[in-house]
């Protein structure tokens, strides 16, 4: 907020003037709280993020109105009259920009899935604050201007230099604009190149669901061999605890280490770290070191992970790659190749859920010999079931309680595979007891403990964690390429957990971006009563998108859900500058100026409010970029997108919009043209006393 007000003071040079937009912020925020309460929106990290972004946005409308009134007061117009005419002159532009921003934020509120449930509150908060900012700009701001503004006397050293600098900028801008009008081909080629660069930037930027954050804790999963019992896992987890306790006793970076041995072959541990201010290393650095200390354990496989704020669950690892096959034997072959290829990628802890590690005994019945001895296959199966698994044969009552009677072989007689051959079955023909060793043969083999399906298809899931600098989007793309190149017989590819959420969120945001673009275009078409003017204005969107993507690329950030939301916001933020130029150029055309003269004059007059509003938005994003501590990575990405997108689009918009307007405006007229034409005809008919259709004088 301080940065925004410094921008205003630098351009206006008066504390009295800065008070006017300063009032806008608390009024809009308080009003937004009221609506949020009515809609059941909570105050959380995302709504707080929306309020931070809103500080740079809500003052924009007030700046446009204030600057126009300020300019008229400086020109000698009385304050009250300047407030009245100044607000009316830019009223259309203020309403248009507000509707555009709301049109952008509303689709965000309707995102589906887990991401939609999170970001719907962000969209509602931003749309509410922007709506109230327009109301304040057209009511409270003119009133305060009529009371507080006054013509400035001799300027101070700082203000004088700022004014001189801006005047030089204005003259330089006019010369550059004239050059652009005489070299339109260069502008068109530049626009085409910038638009084409979007594809290259999207492909070059890594993709993930959300930036990896330091959550202050992480968990550990250990898996022992199949059949390992509680005692075995307790010993292994005790060793895990011993190796992890240095974080508490030596480095003092953790507060708690909790371990648990489950009843089967798995164990679990949670390590709670000290707050950021009490440790020098990040959670990722600590995890990397601990992973190295646990790597030498041979009794269990250990996986360490840190859950992120936005996750669909479904697994401990971000990579959840599902491959379908026709048979489990085929999946076993696929697994071998997939694990070999995945080991070549920057992945950590590659594993699959189809592991032939559970010992099994395959019983093969000699049907011919069994038939000769009078032993049926069903008798053999029923006998094995009873002796090994147990069978409920009856019940008895003791002291009013009924108990089951279960027949089963003693534990000592069913420990070894050879014990099966000592079981006897009765011949249906002779009634003699026949040892099973006469009719069966045993073969030991390994099989998977579970036979998984996904969407009714036999499938296995490859899970893994990501090495530093390797994004989830890159991992999934590389695995897809492995399947296409090395496993052409795979019947299907699917995703679970965070991987699935990434795919769904990416598609949802693309749809939201397209819908926001269409909604904004239709809003502008309705307001300008033309498709040409909205087309000129919307040409600013590729410029902003390219700028935002370039910022992500240079910052080494990723294309994630936060940066994608920032790109959607850029649709409205970029269109604002175009609206200011196009709308005022239309007014000047109505006053009789030629198209080029009108757009040049509009661009020169609107240059200062464009720079002021853009700098306010950019300064509002600076705290997000400079933030540290928990959650800073997420705020950084959206801050970079807004900072770079608005900065670059502003520089390009003030040149390209006038050029495109000069090229296309001749095919349409301003929204007020038909209204002025109708009013003129009515006045002419009234002066001549022309009789109306029903024989009455025209009004």
mmCIF file of C-alpha atoms in Angstrom, residues 303-438:
data_model
loop_
_atom_site.group_PDB
_atom_site.id
_atom_site.type_symbol
_atom_site.label_atom_id
_atom_site.label_comp_id
_atom_site.label_asym_id
_atom_site.label_seq_id
_atom_site.Cartn_x
_atom_site.Cartn_y
_atom_site.Cartn_z
ATOM 1 C CA UNK A 303 10.444 -42.942 1.028
ATOM 2 C CA UNK A 304 10.408 -39.343 2.290
ATOM 3 C CA UNK A 305 7.949 -36.747 1.086
ATOM 4 C CA UNK A 306 6.474 -33.406 2.080
ATOM 5 C CA UNK A 307 2.825 -32.845 1.273
ATOM 6 C CA UNK A 308 1.905 -29.647 -0.484
ATOM 7 C CA UNK A 309 -0.992 -27.267 0.097
ATOM 8 C CA UNK A 310 -2.854 -28.126 -3.115
ATOM 9 C CA UNK A 311 -3.060 -31.871 -3.582
ATOM 10 C CA UNK A 312 -5.697 -34.343 -4.589
ATOM 11 C CA UNK A 313 -4.256 -36.995 -2.313
ATOM 12 C CA UNK A 314 -4.172 -40.496 -3.696
ATOM 13 C CA UNK A 315 -0.528 -41.197 -2.889
ATOM 14 C CA UNK A 316 2.546 -40.101 -1.045
ATOM 15 C CA UNK A 317 4.396 -39.050 -4.196
ATOM 16 C CA UNK A 318 3.675 -36.354 -6.789
ATOM 17 C CA UNK A 319 4.279 -38.758 -9.692
ATOM 18 C CA UNK A 320 1.394 -41.234 -9.974
ATOM 19 C CA UNK A 321 1.562 -42.671 -13.491
ATOM 20 C CA UNK A 322 -0.973 -45.411 -14.287
ATOM 21 C CA UNK A 323 -0.407 -47.909 -17.122
ATOM 22 C CA UNK A 324 -3.097 -50.364 -18.213
ATOM 23 C CA UNK A 325 -2.586 -53.796 -19.766
ATOM 24 C CA UNK A 326 -4.550 -56.803 -20.972
ATOM 25 C CA UNK A 327 -3.108 -59.317 -18.491
ATOM 26 C CA UNK A 328 -1.058 -59.144 -15.315
ATOM 27 C CA UNK A 329 1.684 -61.156 -17.000
ATOM 28 C CA UNK A 330 1.850 -58.425 -19.627
ATOM 29 C CA UNK A 331 1.908 -55.787 -16.870
ATOM 30 C CA UNK A 332 4.890 -57.550 -15.280
ATOM 31 C CA UNK A 333 6.845 -57.129 -18.517
ATOM 32 C CA UNK A 334 5.691 -53.507 -18.828
ATOM 33 C CA UNK A 335 6.782 -52.833 -15.251
ATOM 34 C CA UNK A 336 10.303 -54.069 -15.890
ATOM 35 C CA UNK A 337 10.795 -51.833 -18.933
ATOM 36 C CA UNK A 338 9.081 -48.855 -17.310
ATOM 37 C CA UNK A 339 11.229 -49.040 -14.175
ATOM 38 C CA UNK A 340 14.405 -49.335 -16.258
ATOM 39 C CA UNK A 341 13.517 -46.260 -18.304
ATOM 40 C CA UNK A 342 12.273 -44.307 -15.270
ATOM 41 C CA UNK A 343 15.605 -44.942 -13.540
ATOM 42 C CA UNK A 344 17.240 -42.864 -16.278
ATOM 43 C CA UNK A 345 15.066 -39.850 -15.392
ATOM 44 C CA UNK A 346 15.678 -37.391 -12.502
ATOM 45 C CA UNK A 347 13.244 -39.284 -10.273
ATOM 46 C CA UNK A 348 13.703 -40.424 -6.681
ATOM 47 C CA UNK A 349 12.235 -43.546 -5.106
ATOM 48 C CA UNK A 350 10.744 -45.073 -8.255
ATOM 49 C CA UNK A 351 8.303 -47.818 -7.290
ATOM 50 C CA UNK A 352 5.254 -49.684 -8.615
ATOM 51 C CA UNK A 353 2.271 -51.253 -6.888
ATOM 52 C CA UNK A 354 2.625 -54.502 -8.864
ATOM 53 C CA UNK A 355 5.471 -56.381 -7.174
ATOM 54 C CA UNK A 356 5.831 -60.153 -7.410
ATOM 55 C CA UNK A 357 7.325 -60.432 -3.947
ATOM 56 C CA UNK A 358 4.665 -62.361 -2.059
ATOM 57 C CA UNK A 359 5.519 -66.097 -1.840
ATOM 58 C CA UNK A 360 2.805 -68.447 -3.057
ATOM 59 C CA UNK A 361 2.448 -72.207 -3.535
ATOM 60 C CA UNK A 362 0.810 -73.433 -6.695
ATOM 61 C CA UNK A 363 -1.024 -76.747 -6.244
ATOM 62 C CA UNK A 364 -1.254 -78.864 -9.422
ATOM 63 C CA UNK A 365 -3.727 -81.773 -9.243
ATOM 64 C CA UNK A 366 -3.097 -84.949 -11.221
ATOM 65 C CA UNK A 367 -6.703 -85.364 -12.287
ATOM 66 C CA UNK A 368 -6.247 -88.781 -13.885
ATOM 67 C CA UNK A 369 -4.631 -90.320 -10.808
ATOM 68 C CA UNK A 370 -7.160 -88.639 -8.512
ATOM 69 C CA UNK A 371 -9.971 -90.130 -10.581
ATOM 70 C CA UNK A 372 -8.387 -93.588 -10.377
ATOM 71 C CA UNK A 373 -8.226 -93.294 -6.575
ATOM 72 C CA UNK A 374 -11.768 -91.956 -6.324
ATOM 73 C CA UNK A 375 -10.765 -88.513 -5.057
ATOM 74 C CA UNK A 376 -12.666 -85.565 -6.549
ATOM 75 C CA UNK A 377 -11.146 -82.154 -7.191
ATOM 76 C CA UNK A 378 -13.779 -80.525 -4.979
ATOM 77 C CA UNK A 379 -12.806 -82.805 -2.096
ATOM 78 C CA UNK A 380 -9.163 -81.790 -2.449
ATOM 79 C CA UNK A 381 -10.055 -78.100 -2.505
ATOM 80 C CA UNK A 382 -12.428 -78.382 0.445
ATOM 81 C CA UNK A 383 -9.845 -80.283 2.478
ATOM 82 C CA UNK A 384 -7.128 -77.683 1.836
ATOM 83 C CA UNK A 385 -9.534 -74.898 2.697
ATOM 84 C CA UNK A 386 -10.492 -76.549 5.982
ATOM 85 C CA UNK A 387 -7.005 -77.521 7.121
ATOM 86 C CA UNK A 388 -5.241 -74.306 6.146
ATOM 87 C CA UNK A 389 -7.862 -71.581 6.343
ATOM 88 C CA UNK A 390 -10.342 -73.091 8.755
ATOM 89 C CA UNK A 391 -14.040 -73.876 8.469
ATOM 90 C CA UNK A 392 -16.955 -73.078 10.763
ATOM 91 C CA UNK A 393 -18.724 -76.372 11.359
ATOM 92 C CA UNK A 394 -21.086 -75.654 14.261
ATOM 93 C CA UNK A 395 -21.653 -73.514 17.334
ATOM 94 C CA UNK A 396 -22.063 -74.089 21.033
ATOM 95 C CA UNK A 397 -23.589 -72.066 23.841
ATOM 96 C CA UNK A 398 -21.700 -71.302 27.016
ATOM 97 C CA UNK A 399 -23.236 -69.114 29.761
ATOM 98 C CA UNK A 400 -25.679 -67.592 27.372
ATOM 99 C CA UNK A 401 -23.074 -66.763 24.718
ATOM 100 C CA UNK A 402 -22.886 -68.552 21.378
ATOM 101 C CA UNK A 403 -19.456 -69.472 20.067
ATOM 102 C CA UNK A 404 -18.300 -70.753 16.671
ATOM 103 C CA UNK A 405 -16.546 -74.086 16.337
ATOM 104 C CA UNK A 406 -13.813 -73.804 13.708
ATOM 105 C CA UNK A 407 -11.873 -76.789 12.397
ATOM 106 C CA UNK A 408 -8.317 -76.120 11.262
ATOM 107 C CA UNK A 409 -4.940 -77.808 11.359
ATOM 108 C CA UNK A 410 -2.653 -76.942 14.229
ATOM 109 C CA UNK A 411 -0.160 -74.165 13.503
ATOM 110 C CA UNK A 412 2.746 -76.577 13.889
ATOM 111 C CA UNK A 413 1.331 -78.716 11.077
ATOM 112 C CA UNK A 414 1.004 -75.950 8.503
ATOM 113 C CA UNK A 415 4.223 -74.000 8.666
ATOM 114 C CA UNK A 416 6.180 -75.526 5.784
ATOM 115 C CA UNK A 417 5.113 -76.267 2.199
ATOM 116 C CA UNK A 418 5.891 -79.933 2.835
ATOM 117 C CA UNK A 419 3.138 -80.010 5.464
ATOM 118 C CA UNK A 420 0.582 -79.949 2.666
ATOM 119 C CA UNK A 421 1.683 -83.392 1.497
ATOM 120 C CA UNK A 422 0.961 -84.833 4.951
ATOM 121 C CA UNK A 423 -2.728 -84.026 4.670
ATOM 122 C CA UNK A 424 -5.040 -86.935 3.865
ATOM 123 C CA UNK A 425 -8.294 -87.005 1.904
ATOM 124 C CA UNK A 426 -10.917 -89.710 1.887
ATOM 125 C CA UNK A 427 -11.648 -91.628 -1.284
ATOM 126 C CA UNK A 428 -15.242 -91.381 -2.395
ATOM 127 C CA UNK A 429 -14.975 -94.899 -3.873
ATOM 128 C CA UNK A 430 -13.200 -96.979 -1.212
ATOM 129 C CA UNK A 431 -13.447 -94.768 1.843
ATOM 130 C CA UNK A 432 -9.708 -95.064 2.437
ATOM 131 C CA UNK A 433 -7.546 -92.101 3.454
ATOM 132 C CA UNK A 434 -5.289 -91.052 0.585
ATOM 133 C CA UNK A 435 -2.245 -88.795 1.212
ATOM 134 C CA UNK A 436 -2.374 -85.630 -0.902
ATOM 135 C CA UNK A 437 1.190 -86.299 -2.014
ATOM 136 C CA UNK A 438 -0.239 -89.049 -4.246
#
